[in-house]
mmCIF file with all atom_site columns, C-alpha atoms in Angstrom:
data_model
loop_
_atom_site.group_PDB
_atom_site.id
_atom_site.type_symbol
_atom_site.label_atom_id
_atom_site.label_alt_id
_atom_site.label_comp_id
_atom_site.label_asym_id
_atom_site.label_entity_id
_atom_site.label_seq_id
_atom_site.pdbx_PDB_ins_code
_atom_site.Cartn_x
_atom_site.Cartn_y
_atom_site.Cartn_z
_atom_site.occupancy
_atom_site.B_iso_or_equiv
_atom_site.pdbx_formal_charge
_atom_site.auth_seq_id
_atom_site.auth_comp_id
_atom_site.auth_asym_id
_atom_site.auth_atom_id
_atom_site.pdbx_PDB_model_num
ATOM 1   C CA . ASN A 1 1   ? -38.062 157.327 86.492 1.00 84.00 ? 1   ASN A CA 1
ATOM 2   C CA . VAL A 1 2   ? -38.223 156.506 82.849 1.00 92.00 ? 2   VAL A CA 1
ATOM 3   C CA . GLN A 1 3   ? -41.665 154.846 82.178 1.00 94.00 ? 3   GLN A CA 1
ATOM 4   C CA . LEU A 1 4   ? -41.750 154.889 78.363 1.00 94.00 ? 4   LEU A CA 1
ATOM 5   C CA . PHE A 1 5   ? -39.256 155.491 75.584 1.00 91.00 ? 5   PHE A CA 1
ATOM 6   C CA . VAL A 1 6   ? -40.674 156.747 72.338 1.00 87.00 ? 6   VAL A CA 1
ATOM 7   C CA . PRO A 1 7   ? -38.317 156.151 69.184 1.00 79.00 ? 7   PRO A CA 1
ATOM 8   C CA . VAL A 1 8   ? -39.507 158.641 66.541 1.00 74.00 ? 8   VAL A CA 1
ATOM 9   C CA . ASP A 1 9   ? -38.075 158.878 62.902 1.00 64.00 ? 9   ASP A CA 1
ATOM 10  C CA . PHE A 1 10  ? -38.833 162.495 62.809 1.00 65.00 ? 10  PHE A CA 1
ATOM 11  C CA . TYR A 1 11  ? -37.045 165.017 65.218 1.00 68.00 ? 11  TYR A CA 1
ATOM 12  C CA . LYS A 1 12  ? -38.046 168.499 66.075 1.00 77.00 ? 12  LYS A CA 1
ATOM 13  C CA . SER A 1 13  ? -37.471 169.703 69.772 1.00 80.00 ? 13  SER A CA 1
ATOM 14  C CA . ASP A 1 14  ? -41.305 171.325 69.883 1.00 86.00 ? 14  ASP A CA 1
ATOM 15  C CA . ILE A 1 15  ? -43.159 168.640 68.209 1.00 86.00 ? 15  ILE A CA 1
ATOM 16  C CA . PHE A 1 16  ? -44.490 165.768 70.578 1.00 89.00 ? 16  PHE A CA 1
ATOM 17  C CA . THR A 1 17  ? -46.958 164.134 68.334 1.00 86.00 ? 17  THR A CA 1
ATOM 18  C CA . PHE A 1 18  ? -45.278 161.389 66.351 1.00 81.00 ? 18  PHE A CA 1
ATOM 19  C CA . SER A 1 19  ? -45.747 158.276 64.116 1.00 73.00 ? 19  SER A CA 1
ATOM 20  C CA . ALA A 1 20  ? -43.768 155.297 65.614 1.00 72.00 ? 20  ALA A CA 1
ATOM 21  C CA . PHE A 1 21  ? -44.269 151.627 65.394 1.00 68.00 ? 21  PHE A CA 1
ATOM 22  C CA . ALA A 1 22  ? -42.922 150.592 68.686 1.00 73.00 ? 22  ALA A CA 1
ATOM 23  C CA . PHE A 1 23  ? -43.141 151.817 72.290 1.00 81.00 ? 23  PHE A CA 1
ATOM 24  C CA . MET A 1 24  ? -40.652 150.740 75.006 1.00 88.00 ? 24  MET A CA 1
ATOM 25  C CA . ILE A 1 25  ? -42.725 150.439 78.367 1.00 93.00 ? 25  ILE A CA 1
ATOM 26  C CA . HIS A 1 26  ? -41.417 150.146 81.540 1.00 94.00 ? 26  HIS A CA 1
ATOM 27  C CA . ASN A 1 27  ? -43.244 147.183 83.620 1.00 94.00 ? 27  ASN A CA 1
ATOM 28  C CA . SER A 1 28  ? -44.629 149.386 86.410 1.00 95.00 ? 28  SER A CA 1
ATOM 29  C CA . ASP A 1 29  ? -48.228 150.876 87.527 1.00 96.00 ? 29  ASP A CA 1
ATOM 30  C CA . PHE A 1 30  ? -47.446 153.645 85.071 1.00 96.00 ? 30  PHE A CA 1
ATOM 31  C CA . GLY A 1 31  ? -46.667 151.421 82.192 1.00 95.00 ? 31  GLY A CA 1
ATOM 32  C CA . LEU A 1 32  ? -50.141 149.429 82.997 1.00 95.00 ? 32  LEU A CA 1
ATOM 33  C CA . SER A 1 33  ? -51.832 152.697 82.930 1.00 96.00 ? 33  SER A CA 1
ATOM 34  C CA . LEU A 1 34  ? -50.544 153.355 79.422 1.00 95.00 ? 34  LEU A CA 1
ATOM 35  C CA . LEU A 1 35  ? -51.342 149.990 78.155 1.00 94.00 ? 35  LEU A CA 1
ATOM 36  C CA . LYS A 1 36  ? -55.088 150.408 80.096 1.00 95.00 ? 36  LYS A CA 1
ATOM 37  C CA . TYR A 1 37  ? -55.850 153.813 78.156 1.00 94.00 ? 37  TYR A CA 1
ATOM 38  C CA . TRP A 1 38  ? -54.448 152.545 74.730 1.00 90.00 ? 38  TRP A CA 1
ATOM 39  C CA . ASP A 1 39  ? -56.636 149.563 75.192 1.00 89.00 ? 39  ASP A CA 1
ATOM 40  C CA . MET A 1 40  ? -59.565 151.652 76.042 1.00 89.00 ? 40  MET A CA 1
ATOM 41  C CA . PHE A 1 41  ? -58.747 154.041 72.744 1.00 87.00 ? 41  PHE A CA 1
ATOM 42  C CA . ALA A 1 42  ? -58.561 150.809 70.640 1.00 83.00 ? 42  ALA A CA 1
ATOM 43  C CA . ARG A 1 43  ? -62.205 149.891 71.939 1.00 83.00 ? 43  ARG A CA 1
ATOM 44  C CA . GLY A 1 44  ? -63.772 153.523 71.543 1.00 83.00 ? 44  GLY A CA 1
ATOM 45  C CA . ILE A 1 45  ? -63.468 156.175 74.064 1.00 86.00 ? 45  ILE A CA 1
ATOM 46  C CA . CYS A 1 46  ? -66.925 158.004 73.105 1.00 84.00 ? 46  CYS A CA 1
ATOM 47  C CA . GLU A 1 47  ? -70.530 156.925 72.169 1.00 83.00 ? 47  GLU A CA 1
ATOM 48  C CA . LYS A 1 48  ? -69.713 157.013 68.572 1.00 79.00 ? 48  LYS A CA 1
ATOM 49  C CA . GLY A 1 49  ? -65.955 155.901 68.719 1.00 75.00 ? 49  GLY A CA 1
ATOM 50  C CA . ASN A 1 50  ? -62.992 158.316 68.736 1.00 77.00 ? 50  ASN A CA 1
ATOM 51  C CA . LEU A 1 51  ? -62.343 160.850 65.788 1.00 70.00 ? 51  LEU A CA 1
ATOM 52  C CA . ASN A 1 52  ? -64.092 161.786 62.794 1.00 59.00 ? 52  ASN A CA 1
ATOM 53  C CA . GLU A 1 53  ? -64.225 159.669 59.651 1.00 56.00 ? 53  GLU A CA 1
ATOM 54  C CA . THR A 1 54  ? -63.792 161.599 56.609 1.00 55.00 ? 54  THR A CA 1
ATOM 55  C CA . ALA A 1 55  ? -64.882 160.510 52.962 1.00 56.00 ? 55  ALA A CA 1
ATOM 56  C CA . SER A 1 56  ? -61.851 159.149 52.490 1.00 58.00 ? 56  SER A CA 1
ATOM 57  C CA . GLY A 1 57  ? -61.986 156.894 55.435 1.00 59.00 ? 57  GLY A CA 1
ATOM 58  C CA . TYR A 1 58  ? -59.735 156.302 58.429 1.00 60.00 ? 58  TYR A CA 1
ATOM 59  C CA . THR A 1 59  ? -56.006 157.135 58.411 1.00 61.00 ? 59  THR A CA 1
ATOM 60  C CA . TRP A 1 60  ? -53.203 156.847 60.810 1.00 61.00 ? 60  TRP A CA 1
ATOM 61  C CA . VAL A 1 61  ? -54.035 160.339 62.076 1.00 58.00 ? 61  VAL A CA 1
ATOM 62  C CA . ASP A 1 62  ? -57.506 159.005 63.100 1.00 59.00 ? 62  ASP A CA 1
ATOM 63  C CA . THR A 1 63  ? -56.670 155.796 64.618 1.00 65.00 ? 63  THR A CA 1
ATOM 64  C CA . ASP A 1 64  ? -53.479 154.206 65.697 1.00 71.00 ? 64  ASP A CA 1
ATOM 65  C CA . GLN A 1 65  ? -51.197 157.020 66.501 1.00 81.00 ? 65  GLN A CA 1
ATOM 66  C CA . PRO A 1 66  ? -53.531 158.983 68.552 1.00 85.00 ? 66  PRO A CA 1
ATOM 67  C CA . GLY A 1 67  ? -54.222 156.092 70.665 1.00 87.00 ? 67  GLY A CA 1
ATOM 68  C CA . LEU A 1 68  ? -50.420 156.340 71.537 1.00 89.00 ? 68  LEU A CA 1
ATOM 69  C CA . TRP A 1 69  ? -50.779 159.941 72.145 1.00 91.00 ? 69  TRP A CA 1
ATOM 70  C CA . TYR A 1 70  ? -54.140 159.541 74.112 1.00 92.00 ? 70  TYR A CA 1
ATOM 71  C CA . SER A 1 71  ? -52.612 156.861 76.432 1.00 94.00 ? 71  SER A CA 1
ATOM 72  C CA . MET A 1 72  ? -49.572 159.102 77.168 1.00 95.00 ? 72  MET A CA 1
ATOM 73  C CA . GLN A 1 73  ? -51.679 162.383 78.143 1.00 95.00 ? 73  GLN A CA 1
ATOM 74  C CA . ARG A 1 74  ? -54.148 160.207 80.198 1.00 95.00 ? 74  ARG A CA 1
ATOM 75  C CA . ALA A 1 75  ? -51.616 158.303 82.320 1.00 97.00 ? 75  ALA A CA 1
ATOM 76  C CA . TYR A 1 76  ? -49.458 161.584 82.632 1.00 97.00 ? 76  TYR A CA 1
ATOM 77  C CA . ALA A 1 77  ? -52.408 163.373 84.002 1.00 96.00 ? 77  ALA A CA 1
ATOM 78  C CA . ASP A 1 78  ? -53.236 160.604 86.569 1.00 96.00 ? 78  ASP A CA 1
ATOM 79  C CA . PHE A 1 79  ? -49.827 160.222 87.971 1.00 96.00 ? 79  PHE A CA 1
ATOM 80  C CA . TYR A 1 80  ? -48.818 163.862 87.709 1.00 96.00 ? 80  TYR A CA 1
ATOM 81  C CA . PRO A 1 81  ? -51.828 165.918 88.192 1.00 95.00 ? 81  PRO A CA 1
ATOM 82  C CA . ASP A 1 82  ? -50.322 168.903 89.684 1.00 95.00 ? 82  ASP A CA 1
ATOM 83  C CA . ARG A 1 83  ? -48.033 169.436 86.570 1.00 94.00 ? 83  ARG A CA 1
ATOM 84  C CA . VAL A 1 84  ? -50.855 169.707 84.011 1.00 95.00 ? 84  VAL A CA 1
ATOM 85  C CA . PRO A 1 85  ? -54.175 171.594 83.864 1.00 93.00 ? 85  PRO A CA 1
ATOM 86  C CA . GLU A 1 86  ? -57.028 169.353 84.865 1.00 92.00 ? 86  GLU A CA 1
ATOM 87  C CA . GLY A 1 87  ? -58.321 167.150 81.829 1.00 89.00 ? 87  GLY A CA 1
ATOM 88  C CA . ASN A 1 88  ? -55.225 167.780 79.621 1.00 92.00 ? 88  ASN A CA 1
ATOM 89  C CA . TYR A 1 89  ? -56.480 165.269 77.043 1.00 91.00 ? 89  TYR A CA 1
ATOM 90  C CA . PRO A 1 90  ? -59.332 165.186 74.559 1.00 86.00 ? 90  PRO A CA 1
ATOM 91  C CA . LYS A 1 91  ? -62.727 164.762 75.826 1.00 87.00 ? 91  LYS A CA 1
ATOM 92  C CA . CYS A 1 92  ? -65.816 163.525 74.287 1.00 86.00 ? 92  CYS A CA 1
ATOM 93  C CA . ASN A 1 93  ? -68.031 165.819 72.474 1.00 82.00 ? 93  ASN A CA 1
ATOM 94  C CA . ALA A 1 94  ? -71.725 165.777 73.400 1.00 83.00 ? 94  ALA A CA 1
ATOM 95  C CA . THR A 1 95  ? -72.889 166.917 70.020 1.00 83.00 ? 95  THR A CA 1
ATOM 96  C CA . THR A 1 96  ? -70.694 164.614 67.622 1.00 78.00 ? 96  THR A CA 1
ATOM 97  C CA . GLY A 1 97  ? -70.529 161.649 70.227 1.00 80.00 ? 97  GLY A CA 1
ATOM 98  C CA . GLN A 1 98  ? -66.657 161.609 69.514 1.00 79.00 ? 98  GLN A CA 1
ATOM 99  C CA . LEU A 1 99  ? -63.550 162.949 70.899 1.00 79.00 ? 99  LEU A CA 1
ATOM 100 C CA . ASN A 1 100 ? -63.027 166.672 70.608 1.00 72.00 ? 100 ASN A CA 1
ATOM 101 C CA . ALA A 1 101 ? -60.449 166.470 68.137 1.00 61.00 ? 101 ALA A CA 1
ATOM 102 C CA . ILE A 1 102 ? -60.359 166.304 64.457 1.00 53.00 ? 102 ILE A CA 1
ATOM 103 C CA . ARG A 1 103 ? -58.050 165.174 61.612 1.00 49.00 ? 103 ARG A CA 1
ATOM 104 C CA . ASP A 1 104 ? -56.420 168.242 61.153 1.00 47.00 ? 104 ASP A CA 1
ATOM 105 C CA . ALA A 1 105 ? -56.057 169.062 64.850 1.00 52.00 ? 105 ALA A CA 1
ATOM 106 C CA . ASN A 1 106 ? -52.641 167.340 65.579 1.00 66.00 ? 106 ASN A CA 1
ATOM 107 C CA . GLN A 1 107 ? -51.646 170.937 66.906 1.00 78.00 ? 107 GLN A CA 1
ATOM 108 C CA . ARG A 1 108 ? -54.378 170.516 69.605 1.00 81.00 ? 108 ARG A CA 1
ATOM 109 C CA . TRP A 1 109 ? -52.749 167.097 70.639 1.00 86.00 ? 109 TRP A CA 1
ATOM 110 C CA . ASN A 1 110 ? -49.234 168.598 70.589 1.00 89.00 ? 110 ASN A CA 1
ATOM 111 C CA . ASN A 1 111 ? -50.450 171.545 72.669 1.00 90.00 ? 111 ASN A CA 1
ATOM 112 C CA . ASN A 1 112 ? -51.565 169.031 75.353 1.00 91.00 ? 112 ASN A CA 1
ATOM 113 C CA . PHE A 1 113 ? -47.962 167.671 75.268 1.00 93.00 ? 113 PHE A CA 1
ATOM 114 C CA . LYS A 1 114 ? -46.420 171.050 75.600 1.00 93.00 ? 114 LYS A CA 1
ATOM 115 C CA . LYS A 1 115 ? -48.350 171.603 78.742 1.00 94.00 ? 115 LYS A CA 1
ATOM 116 C CA . MET A 1 116 ? -46.572 168.707 80.245 1.00 94.00 ? 116 MET A CA 1
ATOM 117 C CA . LYS A 1 117 ? -43.225 170.903 79.477 1.00 93.00 ? 117 LYS A CA 1
ATOM 118 C CA . LEU A 1 118 ? -41.575 167.918 78.328 1.00 93.00 ? 118 LEU A CA 1
ATOM 119 C CA . ILE A 1 119 ? -37.777 167.913 77.122 1.00 92.00 ? 119 ILE A CA 1
ATOM 120 C CA . LYS A 1 120 ? -36.766 165.862 74.216 1.00 89.00 ? 120 LYS A CA 1
ATOM 121 C CA . GLY A 1 121 ? -33.438 163.965 74.354 1.00 85.00 ? 121 GLY A CA 1
ATOM 122 C CA . SER A 1 122 ? -31.895 160.489 74.487 1.00 85.00 ? 122 SER A CA 1
ATOM 123 C CA . THR A 1 123 ? -28.173 161.269 73.882 1.00 81.00 ? 123 THR A CA 1
ATOM 124 C CA . GLY A 1 124 ? -25.500 163.293 75.104 1.00 83.00 ? 124 GLY A CA 1
ATOM 125 C CA . LYS A 1 125 ? -26.067 166.985 75.888 1.00 85.00 ? 125 LYS A CA 1
ATOM 126 C CA . GLU A 1 126 ? -29.709 166.605 75.020 1.00 84.00 ? 126 GLU A CA 1
ATOM 127 C CA . LEU A 1 127 ? -30.341 163.765 77.545 1.00 88.00 ? 127 LEU A CA 1
ATOM 128 C CA . ALA A 1 128 ? -28.652 165.660 80.294 1.00 91.00 ? 128 ALA A CA 1
ATOM 129 C CA . LYS A 1 129 ? -31.367 168.563 79.808 1.00 92.00 ? 129 LYS A CA 1
ATOM 130 C CA . VAL A 1 130 ? -33.861 165.997 80.635 1.00 93.00 ? 130 VAL A CA 1
ATOM 131 C CA . PRO A 1 131 ? -35.410 166.113 84.178 1.00 93.00 ? 131 PRO A CA 1
ATOM 132 C CA . ASP A 1 132 ? -34.616 163.310 86.199 1.00 93.00 ? 132 ASP A CA 1
ATOM 133 C CA . ASP A 1 133 ? -38.707 162.580 87.103 1.00 94.00 ? 133 ASP A CA 1
ATOM 134 C CA . GLN A 1 134 ? -39.752 163.118 83.505 1.00 95.00 ? 134 GLN A CA 1
ATOM 135 C CA . PRO A 1 135 ? -41.580 159.919 82.845 1.00 96.00 ? 135 PRO A CA 1
ATOM 136 C CA . PHE A 1 136 ? -41.116 160.112 78.847 1.00 95.00 ? 136 PHE A CA 1
ATOM 137 C CA . ILE A 1 137 ? -37.881 160.083 76.893 1.00 92.00 ? 137 ILE A CA 1
ATOM 138 C CA . TYR A 1 138 ? -38.091 160.728 73.061 1.00 89.00 ? 138 TYR A CA 1
ATOM 139 C CA . SER A 1 139 ? -35.294 159.502 71.105 1.00 81.00 ? 139 SER A CA 1
ATOM 140 C CA . SER A 1 140 ? -33.027 162.212 69.585 1.00 74.00 ? 140 SER A CA 1
ATOM 141 C CA . LEU A 1 141 ? -31.286 162.300 66.327 1.00 63.00 ? 141 LEU A CA 1
ATOM 142 C CA . PRO A 1 142 ? -28.615 165.025 65.990 1.00 57.00 ? 142 PRO A CA 1
ATOM 143 C CA . ASP A 1 143 ? -27.442 165.571 62.529 1.00 56.00 ? 143 ASP A CA 1
ATOM 144 C CA . GLY A 1 144 ? -24.058 163.944 63.618 1.00 49.00 ? 144 GLY A CA 1
ATOM 145 C CA . GLN A 1 145 ? -25.723 160.685 64.385 1.00 53.00 ? 145 GLN A CA 1
ATOM 146 C CA . ARG A 1 146 ? -27.283 158.011 62.251 1.00 53.00 ? 146 ARG A CA 1
ATOM 147 C CA . SER A 1 147 ? -30.962 157.033 62.731 1.00 53.00 ? 147 SER A CA 1
ATOM 148 C CA . GLY A 1 148 ? -31.843 154.685 65.481 1.00 53.00 ? 148 GLY A CA 1
ATOM 149 C CA . LEU A 1 149 ? -34.946 152.407 65.596 1.00 62.00 ? 149 LEU A CA 1
ATOM 150 C CA . ALA A 1 150 ? -36.379 153.589 62.486 1.00 66.00 ? 150 ALA A CA 1
ATOM 151 C CA . LEU A 1 151 ? -35.477 155.694 59.404 1.00 71.00 ? 151 LEU A CA 1
ATOM 152 C CA . GLN A 1 152 ? -38.237 158.005 58.029 1.00 69.00 ? 152 GLN A CA 1
ATOM 153 C CA . LEU A 1 153 ? -38.539 157.337 54.260 1.00 72.00 ? 153 LEU A CA 1
ATOM 154 C CA . THR A 1 154 ? -42.274 158.189 53.654 1.00 69.00 ? 154 THR A CA 1
ATOM 155 C CA . PHE A 1 155 ? -42.570 161.738 53.792 1.00 64.00 ? 155 PHE A CA 1
ATOM 156 C CA . GLY A 1 156 ? -39.864 162.597 51.353 1.00 63.00 ? 156 GLY A CA 1
ATOM 157 C CA . VAL A 1 157 ? -36.033 162.749 51.801 1.00 65.00 ? 157 VAL A CA 1
ATOM 158 C CA . GLN A 1 158 ? -33.166 164.944 50.625 1.00 68.00 ? 158 GLN A CA 1
ATOM 159 C CA . PRO A 1 159 ? -30.494 163.712 48.167 1.00 73.00 ? 159 PRO A CA 1
ATOM 160 C CA . GLY A 1 160 ? -28.013 161.604 49.963 1.00 74.00 ? 160 GLY A CA 1
ATOM 161 C CA . PHE A 1 161 ? -30.259 161.064 53.332 1.00 72.00 ? 161 PHE A CA 1
ATOM 162 C CA . VAL A 1 162 ? -30.818 157.457 52.489 1.00 71.00 ? 162 VAL A CA 1
ATOM 163 C CA . GLU A 1 163 ? -27.029 156.629 51.773 1.00 73.00 ? 163 GLU A CA 1
ATOM 164 C CA . LYS A 1 164 ? -26.118 158.361 54.907 1.00 71.00 ? 164 LYS A CA 1
ATOM 165 C CA . ASN A 1 165 ? -28.468 156.976 57.280 1.00 70.00 ? 165 ASN A CA 1
ATOM 166 C CA . GLN A 1 166 ? -30.007 153.706 56.140 1.00 71.00 ? 166 GLN A CA 1
ATOM 167 C CA . PRO A 1 167 ? -26.916 151.587 57.154 1.00 68.00 ? 167 PRO A CA 1
ATOM 168 C CA . GLY A 1 168 ? -27.435 152.559 60.725 1.00 64.00 ? 168 GLY A CA 1
ATOM 169 C CA . ALA A 1 169 ? -31.097 152.004 60.856 1.00 67.00 ? 169 ALA A CA 1
ATOM 170 C CA . PHE A 1 170 ? -32.775 149.053 62.403 1.00 65.00 ? 170 PHE A CA 1
ATOM 171 C CA . ALA A 1 171 ? -35.812 149.224 60.356 1.00 70.00 ? 171 ALA A CA 1
ATOM 172 C CA . LEU A 1 172 ? -37.137 151.636 57.485 1.00 72.00 ? 172 LEU A CA 1
ATOM 173 C CA . HIS A 1 173 ? -40.400 153.541 57.680 1.00 72.00 ? 173 HIS A CA 1
ATOM 174 C CA . GLN A 1 174 ? -41.560 153.038 54.196 1.00 71.00 ? 174 GLN A CA 1
ATOM 175 C CA . LYS A 1 175 ? -44.902 152.084 53.061 1.00 68.00 ? 175 LYS A CA 1
ATOM 176 C CA . LYS A 1 176 ? -44.203 150.911 49.314 1.00 66.00 ? 176 LYS A CA 1
ATOM 177 C CA . VAL A 1 177 ? -42.503 147.801 48.405 1.00 60.00 ? 177 VAL A CA 1
ATOM 178 C CA . ASP A 1 178 ? -41.230 149.234 44.974 1.00 62.00 ? 178 ASP A CA 1
ATOM 179 C CA . GLN A 1 179 ? -39.591 152.242 46.822 1.00 66.00 ? 179 GLN A CA 1
ATOM 180 C CA . PHE A 1 180 ? -37.476 150.312 48.898 1.00 70.00 ? 180 PHE A CA 1
ATOM 181 C CA . PRO A 1 181 ? -33.528 150.934 48.622 1.00 71.00 ? 181 PRO A CA 1
ATOM 182 C CA . ASP A 1 182 ? -31.739 148.533 46.415 1.00 76.00 ? 182 ASP A CA 1
ATOM 183 C CA . SER A 1 183 ? -29.721 147.387 49.203 1.00 75.00 ? 183 SER A CA 1
ATOM 184 C CA . VAL A 1 184 ? -32.946 146.408 50.798 1.00 75.00 ? 184 VAL A CA 1
ATOM 185 C CA . VAL A 1 185 ? -34.165 144.566 47.956 1.00 81.00 ? 185 VAL A CA 1
ATOM 186 C CA . ASN A 1 186 ? -30.790 142.682 47.579 1.00 86.00 ? 186 ASN A CA 1
ATOM 187 C CA . GLU A 1 187 ? -30.861 141.491 51.008 1.00 86.00 ? 187 GLU A CA 1
ATOM 188 C CA . LEU A 1 188 ? -34.312 140.176 51.119 1.00 84.00 ? 188 LEU A CA 1
ATOM 189 C CA . ALA A 1 189 ? -33.745 138.327 47.667 1.00 89.00 ? 189 ALA A CA 1
ATOM 190 C CA . TYR A 1 190 ? -30.465 136.843 49.099 1.00 92.00 ? 190 TYR A CA 1
ATOM 191 C CA . CYS A 1 191 ? -32.231 135.495 52.425 1.00 91.00 ? 191 CYS A CA 1
ATOM 192 C CA . ARG A 1 192 ? -35.094 134.183 50.350 1.00 91.00 ? 192 ARG A CA 1
ATOM 193 C CA . ASP A 1 193 ? -32.914 132.378 47.749 1.00 93.00 ? 193 ASP A CA 1
ATOM 194 C CA . ASN A 1 194 ? -30.210 131.204 49.660 1.00 92.00 ? 194 ASN A CA 1
ATOM 195 C CA . TYR A 1 195 ? -31.705 130.422 53.083 1.00 92.00 ? 195 TYR A CA 1
ATOM 196 C CA . GLY A 1 196 ? -35.233 129.972 52.292 1.00 92.00 ? 196 GLY A CA 1
ATOM 197 C CA . CYS A 1 197 ? -36.617 132.624 54.361 1.00 92.00 ? 197 CYS A CA 1
ATOM 198 C CA . TYR A 1 198 ? -40.297 133.700 54.208 1.00 89.00 ? 198 TYR A CA 1
ATOM 199 C CA . ALA A 1 199 ? -42.757 135.886 56.132 1.00 87.00 ? 199 ALA A CA 1
ATOM 200 C CA . HIS A 1 200 ? -46.375 135.446 55.075 1.00 86.00 ? 200 HIS A CA 1
ATOM 201 C CA . TYR A 1 201 ? -50.033 134.905 56.347 1.00 86.00 ? 201 TYR A CA 1
ATOM 202 C CA . ASN A 1 202 ? -51.318 131.200 55.970 1.00 83.00 ? 202 ASN A CA 1
ATOM 203 C CA . GLU A 1 203 ? -54.901 130.139 55.078 1.00 83.00 ? 203 GLU A CA 1
ATOM 204 C CA . LEU A 1 204 ? -55.841 130.624 58.662 1.00 83.00 ? 204 LEU A CA 1
ATOM 205 C CA . GLY A 1 205 ? -54.812 134.211 58.655 1.00 81.00 ? 205 GLY A CA 1
ATOM 206 C CA . ALA A 1 206 ? -51.671 133.740 61.264 1.00 85.00 ? 206 ALA A CA 1
ATOM 207 C CA . LEU A 1 207 ? -48.300 135.259 60.479 1.00 86.00 ? 207 LEU A CA 1
ATOM 208 C CA . LYS A 1 208 ? -45.663 132.865 59.591 1.00 88.00 ? 208 LYS A CA 1
ATOM 209 C CA . ILE A 1 209 ? -41.971 133.706 59.829 1.00 91.00 ? 209 ILE A CA 1
ATOM 210 C CA . GLY A 1 210 ? -39.090 131.356 59.289 1.00 91.00 ? 210 GLY A CA 1
ATOM 211 C CA . CYS A 1 211 ? -35.978 130.350 57.186 1.00 92.00 ? 211 CYS A CA 1
ATOM 212 C CA . GLY A 1 212 ? -35.671 126.824 55.533 1.00 89.00 ? 212 GLY A CA 1
ATOM 213 C CA . ASP A 1 213 ? -36.848 124.393 58.160 1.00 87.00 ? 213 ASP A CA 1
ATOM 214 C CA . LYS A 1 214 ? -36.734 126.686 61.186 1.00 88.00 ? 214 LYS A CA 1
ATOM 215 C CA . VAL A 1 215 ? -39.997 128.534 62.187 1.00 87.00 ? 215 VAL A CA 1
ATOM 216 C CA . TYR A 1 216 ? -39.411 131.640 64.194 1.00 84.00 ? 216 TYR A CA 1
ATOM 217 C CA . LEU A 1 217 ? -43.206 132.671 64.541 1.00 75.00 ? 217 LEU A CA 1
#
């Protein structure tokens, strides 16, 4: 019954909000519902958009990630209305014309997730605890395992964390190029210098990726 796999790079058993750059969605009615609500959020749910814009402008907690949270909460409420209180997702505020959720209200989103009574886990004993009819699977990263899809390098790390976990990561959640681990910088330089690999936008704004005379995108 798994409809969605959420690869996360930060693990706490009671935190269901996340920052992730990939979803694995089942091609099903539930999966299509997720995409529908995600698209609705991108276009603006309420009269004046979605969330409150502050003086510093929008950030990820205002825009892209809450769109994923919103789609999960709306689809879940549609398919499992008997499992959650009615309307277990942010609503439009008649006064502000925006969603009734603000930048510092991640806890409100998380409380909605908690009302779904979700169990997190994707491996071993943790996965065994997940109910068979739960539609969402969150990746779990016990201390004894390496990272999965992404390795969190954005919010600060402990000494030795990168050396231990980076070799097993598919990608790094890192925003500043000058802070990439030396191994990543060296690997990129090797691919560029020896195989002519590149990734850039052309004059028309299209992303181009390739190596030598081979074009992959």
